[in-house]
PDB file of C-alpha atoms in Angstrom:
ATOM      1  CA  UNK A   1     126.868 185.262  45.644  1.00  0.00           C
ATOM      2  CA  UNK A   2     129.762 182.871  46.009  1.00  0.00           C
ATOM      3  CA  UNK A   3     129.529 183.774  49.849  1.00  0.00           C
ATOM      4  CA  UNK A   4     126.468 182.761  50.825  1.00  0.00           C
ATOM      5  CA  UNK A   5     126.887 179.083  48.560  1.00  0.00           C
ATOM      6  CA  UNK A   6     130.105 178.653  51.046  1.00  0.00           C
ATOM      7  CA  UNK A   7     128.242 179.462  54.410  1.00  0.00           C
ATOM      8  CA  UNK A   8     124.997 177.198  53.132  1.00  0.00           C
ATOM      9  CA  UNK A   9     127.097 174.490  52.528  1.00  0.00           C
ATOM     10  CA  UNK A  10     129.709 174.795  55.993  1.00  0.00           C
ATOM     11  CA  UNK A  11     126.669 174.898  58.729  1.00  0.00           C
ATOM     12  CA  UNK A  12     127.741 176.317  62.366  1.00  0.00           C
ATOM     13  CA  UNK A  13     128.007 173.729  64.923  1.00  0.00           C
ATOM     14  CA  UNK A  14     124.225 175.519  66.162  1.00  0.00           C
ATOM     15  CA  UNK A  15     122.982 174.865  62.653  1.00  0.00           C
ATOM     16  CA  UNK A  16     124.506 171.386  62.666  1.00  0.00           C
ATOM     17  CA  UNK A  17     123.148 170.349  66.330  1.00  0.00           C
ATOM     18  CA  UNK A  18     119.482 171.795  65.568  1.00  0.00           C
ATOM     19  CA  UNK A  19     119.545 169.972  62.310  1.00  0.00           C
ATOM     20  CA  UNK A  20     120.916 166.151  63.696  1.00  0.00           C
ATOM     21  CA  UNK A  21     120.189 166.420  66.963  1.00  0.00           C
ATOM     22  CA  UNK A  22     117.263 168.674  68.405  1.00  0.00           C
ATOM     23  CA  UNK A  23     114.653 168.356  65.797  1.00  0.00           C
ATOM     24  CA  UNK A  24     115.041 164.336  65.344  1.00  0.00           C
ATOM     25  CA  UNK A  25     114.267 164.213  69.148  1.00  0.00           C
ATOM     26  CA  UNK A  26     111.751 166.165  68.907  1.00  0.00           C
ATOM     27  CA  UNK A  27     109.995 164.172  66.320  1.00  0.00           C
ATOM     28  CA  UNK A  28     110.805 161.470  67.819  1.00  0.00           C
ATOM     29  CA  UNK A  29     108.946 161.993  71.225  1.00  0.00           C
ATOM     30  CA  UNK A  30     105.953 163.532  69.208  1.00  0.00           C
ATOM     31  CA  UNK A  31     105.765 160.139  67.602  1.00  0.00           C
ATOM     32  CA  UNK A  32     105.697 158.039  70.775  1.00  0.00           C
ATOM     33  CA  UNK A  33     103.354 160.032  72.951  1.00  0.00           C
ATOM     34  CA  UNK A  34     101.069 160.980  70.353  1.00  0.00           C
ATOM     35  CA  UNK A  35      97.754 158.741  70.403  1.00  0.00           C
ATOM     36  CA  UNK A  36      94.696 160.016  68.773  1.00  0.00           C
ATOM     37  CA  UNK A  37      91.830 159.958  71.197  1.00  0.00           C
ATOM     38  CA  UNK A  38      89.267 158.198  67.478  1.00  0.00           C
ATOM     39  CA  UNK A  39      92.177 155.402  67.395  1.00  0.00           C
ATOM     40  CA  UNK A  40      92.372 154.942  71.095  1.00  0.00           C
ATOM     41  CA  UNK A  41      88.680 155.071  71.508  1.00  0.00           C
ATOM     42  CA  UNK A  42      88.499 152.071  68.769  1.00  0.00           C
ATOM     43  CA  UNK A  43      90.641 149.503  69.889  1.00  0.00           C
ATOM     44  CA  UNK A  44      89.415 146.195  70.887  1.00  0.00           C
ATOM     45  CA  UNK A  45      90.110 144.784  74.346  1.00  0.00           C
ATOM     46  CA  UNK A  46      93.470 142.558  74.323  1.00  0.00           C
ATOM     47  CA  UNK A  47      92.672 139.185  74.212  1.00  0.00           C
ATOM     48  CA  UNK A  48      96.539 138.117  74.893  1.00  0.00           C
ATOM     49  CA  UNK A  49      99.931 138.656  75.516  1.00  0.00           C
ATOM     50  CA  UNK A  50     101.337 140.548  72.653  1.00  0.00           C
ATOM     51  CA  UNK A  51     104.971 141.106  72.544  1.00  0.00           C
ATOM     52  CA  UNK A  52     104.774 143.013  69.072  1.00  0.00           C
ATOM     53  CA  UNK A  53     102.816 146.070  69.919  1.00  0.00           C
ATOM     54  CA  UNK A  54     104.584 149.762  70.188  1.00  0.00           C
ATOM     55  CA  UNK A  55     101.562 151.613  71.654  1.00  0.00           C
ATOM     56  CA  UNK A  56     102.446 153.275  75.528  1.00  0.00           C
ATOM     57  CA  UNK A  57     100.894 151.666  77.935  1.00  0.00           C
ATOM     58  CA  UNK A  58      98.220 153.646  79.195  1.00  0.00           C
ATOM     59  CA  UNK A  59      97.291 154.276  82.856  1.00  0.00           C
ATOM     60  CA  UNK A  60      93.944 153.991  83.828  1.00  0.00           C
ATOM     61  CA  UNK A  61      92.211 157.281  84.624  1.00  0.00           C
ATOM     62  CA  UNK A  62      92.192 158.421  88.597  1.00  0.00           C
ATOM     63  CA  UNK A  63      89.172 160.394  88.381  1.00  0.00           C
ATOM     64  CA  UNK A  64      88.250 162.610  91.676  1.00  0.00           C
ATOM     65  CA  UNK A  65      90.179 161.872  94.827  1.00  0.00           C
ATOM     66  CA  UNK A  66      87.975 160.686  97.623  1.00  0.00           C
ATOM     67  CA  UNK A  67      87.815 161.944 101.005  1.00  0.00           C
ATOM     68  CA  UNK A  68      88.082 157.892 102.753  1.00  0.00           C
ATOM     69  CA  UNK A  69      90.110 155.392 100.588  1.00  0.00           C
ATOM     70  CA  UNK A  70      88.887 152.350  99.546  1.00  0.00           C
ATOM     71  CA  UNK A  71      89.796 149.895 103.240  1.00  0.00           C
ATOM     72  CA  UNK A  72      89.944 145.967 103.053  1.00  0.00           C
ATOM     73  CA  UNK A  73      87.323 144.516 105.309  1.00  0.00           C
ATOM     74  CA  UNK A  74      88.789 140.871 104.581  1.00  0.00           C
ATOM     75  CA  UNK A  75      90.179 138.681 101.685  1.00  0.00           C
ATOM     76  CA  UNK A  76      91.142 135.156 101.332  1.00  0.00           C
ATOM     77  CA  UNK A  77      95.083 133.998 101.800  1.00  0.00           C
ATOM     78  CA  UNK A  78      96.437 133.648  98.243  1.00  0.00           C
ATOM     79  CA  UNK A  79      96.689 129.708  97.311  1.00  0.00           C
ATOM     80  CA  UNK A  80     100.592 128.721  96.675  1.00  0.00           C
ATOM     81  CA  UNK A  81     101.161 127.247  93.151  1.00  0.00           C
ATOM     82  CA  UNK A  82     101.589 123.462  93.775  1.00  0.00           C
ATOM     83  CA  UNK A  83     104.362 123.762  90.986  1.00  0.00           C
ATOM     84  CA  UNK A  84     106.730 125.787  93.292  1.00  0.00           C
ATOM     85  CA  UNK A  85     105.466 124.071  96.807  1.00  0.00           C
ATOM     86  CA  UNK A  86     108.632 122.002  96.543  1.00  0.00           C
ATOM     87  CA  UNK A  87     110.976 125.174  96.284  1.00  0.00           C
ATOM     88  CA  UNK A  88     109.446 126.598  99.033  1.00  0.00           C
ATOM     89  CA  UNK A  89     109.799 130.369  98.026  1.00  0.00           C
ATOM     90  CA  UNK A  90     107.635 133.640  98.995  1.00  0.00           C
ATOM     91  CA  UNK A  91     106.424 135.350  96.793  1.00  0.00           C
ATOM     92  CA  UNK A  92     105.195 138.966  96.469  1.00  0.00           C
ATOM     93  CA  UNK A  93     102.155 140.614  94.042  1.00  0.00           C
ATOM     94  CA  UNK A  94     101.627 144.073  93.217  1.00  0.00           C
ATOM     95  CA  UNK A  95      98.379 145.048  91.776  1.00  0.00           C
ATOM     96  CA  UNK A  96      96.524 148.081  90.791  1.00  0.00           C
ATOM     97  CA  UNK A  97      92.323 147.928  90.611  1.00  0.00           C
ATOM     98  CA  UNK A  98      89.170 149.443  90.873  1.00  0.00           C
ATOM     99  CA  UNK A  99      86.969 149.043  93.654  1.00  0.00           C
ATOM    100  CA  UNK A 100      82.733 149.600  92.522  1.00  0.00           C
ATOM    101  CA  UNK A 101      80.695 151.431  95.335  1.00  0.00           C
ATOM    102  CA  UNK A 102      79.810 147.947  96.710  1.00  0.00           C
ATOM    103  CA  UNK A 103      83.092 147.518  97.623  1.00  0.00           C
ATOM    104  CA  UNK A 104      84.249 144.568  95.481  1.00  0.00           C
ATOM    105  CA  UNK A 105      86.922 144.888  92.824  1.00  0.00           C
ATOM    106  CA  UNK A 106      86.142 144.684  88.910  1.00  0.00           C
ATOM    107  CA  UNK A 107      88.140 141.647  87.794  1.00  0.00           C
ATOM    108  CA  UNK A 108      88.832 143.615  84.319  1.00  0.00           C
ATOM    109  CA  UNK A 109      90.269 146.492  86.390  1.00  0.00           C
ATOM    110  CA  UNK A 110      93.059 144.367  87.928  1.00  0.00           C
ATOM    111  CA  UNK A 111      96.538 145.161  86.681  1.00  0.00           C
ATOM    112  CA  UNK A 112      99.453 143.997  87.205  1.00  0.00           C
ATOM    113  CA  UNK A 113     102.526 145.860  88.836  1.00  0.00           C
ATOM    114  CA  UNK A 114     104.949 143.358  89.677  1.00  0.00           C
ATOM    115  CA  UNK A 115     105.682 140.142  91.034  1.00  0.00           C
ATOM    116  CA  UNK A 116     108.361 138.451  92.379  1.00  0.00           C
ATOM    117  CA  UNK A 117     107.557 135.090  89.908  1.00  0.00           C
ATOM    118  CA  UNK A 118     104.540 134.857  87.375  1.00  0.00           C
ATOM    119  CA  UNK A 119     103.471 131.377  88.856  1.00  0.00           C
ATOM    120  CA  UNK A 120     102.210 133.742  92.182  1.00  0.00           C
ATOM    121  CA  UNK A 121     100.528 136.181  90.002  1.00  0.00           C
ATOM    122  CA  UNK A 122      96.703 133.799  89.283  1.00  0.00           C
ATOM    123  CA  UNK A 123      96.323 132.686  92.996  1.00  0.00           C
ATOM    124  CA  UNK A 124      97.045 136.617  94.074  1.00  0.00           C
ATOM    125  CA  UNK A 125      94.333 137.722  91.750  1.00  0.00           C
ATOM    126  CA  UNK A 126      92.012 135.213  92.679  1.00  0.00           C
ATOM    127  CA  UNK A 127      92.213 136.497  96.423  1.00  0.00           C
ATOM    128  CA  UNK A 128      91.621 140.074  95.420  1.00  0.00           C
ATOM    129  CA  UNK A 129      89.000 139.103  93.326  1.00  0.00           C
ATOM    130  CA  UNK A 130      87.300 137.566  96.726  1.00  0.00           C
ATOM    131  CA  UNK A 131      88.141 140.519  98.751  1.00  0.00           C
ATOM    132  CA  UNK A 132      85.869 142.871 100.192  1.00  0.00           C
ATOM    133  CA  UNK A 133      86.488 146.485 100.822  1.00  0.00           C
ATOM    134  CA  UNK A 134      84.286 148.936 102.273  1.00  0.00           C
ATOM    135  CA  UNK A 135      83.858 151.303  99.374  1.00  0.00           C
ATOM    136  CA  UNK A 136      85.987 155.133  98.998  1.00  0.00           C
ATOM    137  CA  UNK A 137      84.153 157.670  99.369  1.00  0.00           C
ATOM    138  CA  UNK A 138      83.620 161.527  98.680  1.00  0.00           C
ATOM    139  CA  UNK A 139      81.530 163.903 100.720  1.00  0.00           C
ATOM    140  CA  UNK A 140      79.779 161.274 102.126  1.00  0.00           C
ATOM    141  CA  UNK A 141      78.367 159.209  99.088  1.00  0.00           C
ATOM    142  CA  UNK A 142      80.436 155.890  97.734  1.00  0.00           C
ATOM    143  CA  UNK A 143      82.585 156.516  94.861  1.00  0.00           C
ATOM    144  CA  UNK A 144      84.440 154.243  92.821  1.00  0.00           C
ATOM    145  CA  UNK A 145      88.377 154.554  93.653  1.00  0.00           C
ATOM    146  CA  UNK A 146      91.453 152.699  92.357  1.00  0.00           C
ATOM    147  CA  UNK A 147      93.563 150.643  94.944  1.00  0.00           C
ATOM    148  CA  UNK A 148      97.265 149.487  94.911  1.00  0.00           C
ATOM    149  CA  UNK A 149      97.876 146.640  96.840  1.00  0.00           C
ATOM    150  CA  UNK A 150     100.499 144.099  97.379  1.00  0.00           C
ATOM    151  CA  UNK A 151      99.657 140.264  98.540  1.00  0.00           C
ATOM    152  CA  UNK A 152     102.091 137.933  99.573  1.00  0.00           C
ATOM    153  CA  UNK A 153     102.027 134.580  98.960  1.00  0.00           C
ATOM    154  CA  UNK A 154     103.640 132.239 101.155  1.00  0.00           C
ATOM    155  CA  UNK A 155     103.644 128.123 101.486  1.00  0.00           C
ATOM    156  CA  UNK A 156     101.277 126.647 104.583  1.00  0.00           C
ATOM    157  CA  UNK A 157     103.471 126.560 107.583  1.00  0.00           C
ATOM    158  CA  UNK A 158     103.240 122.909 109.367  1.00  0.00           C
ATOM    159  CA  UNK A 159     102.428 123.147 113.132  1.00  0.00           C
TER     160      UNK A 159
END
């Protein structure tokens, strides 16, 4: 009796390491993956930055892979920000999108990768919101298809 109250209260180093390590990380990465589909389903579109929130962001679906990728037919050069004409810098956008079956991109679809500075990030989406692509498509019929592209902006060169 007084046996097993000694070994209950003097864990093995096993016992211990389940016990403070491997089942608090466990929990832990239930907790941050887990999103019920009700809740996710529910929430309203952001309407702003918001620098408080602790829900993973979530990447937009792929759907089926197309046989021809989405292919730019043309888009407008990416205006430089006035503010930073001065400096003179290039800058660089990365965005991922979705391009309809008519080959233009839904301005709700555009995310943001990365940029080099923020100030390039409205003129870049304004040129791929111009663009026009001719259209993915899978066995033969257009298919909507998400896009990653970069656009670099860069000041007017003087002749």
């Amino acid at each position: 009796m007084y046996d097993d109250l000694a070994r209950t209260q003097n864990p093995t180093p096993l016992e211990w390491f389940v016990v403070h390590a491997v089942i608090p990380s466990v929990l832990l990465t239930a907790a941050l993956h887990w999103t019920p589909a009700a809740q996710a389903a529910r929430q309203p579109a952001p309407t702003g930055v918001c620098l408080c929130s602790l829900s993973p962001i979530v990447e937009p679906a792929a759907g089926p892979l197309p046989d021809v990728f989405p292919t730019l037919v043309r888009m407008p050069r990416a205006k430089y920000p006035a503010a930073l004409r001065r400096v003179g810098i290039e800058g660089r956008v990365v965005f991922k999108a979705l391009v309809n079956t008519r080959g233009h991109v839904y301005p709700s679809s555009i995310l943001v990768l990365r940029t080099t500075d923020v100030a390039f990030v409205a003129p870049a989406r304004q040129a791929l919101r111009d663009a026009l692509f001719r259209p993915a498509r899978l066995g033969g019929a257009r298919i909507e298809a998400w896009i990653t592209i970069g656009i670099d902006v860069k000041p007017l060169e003087v002749p």
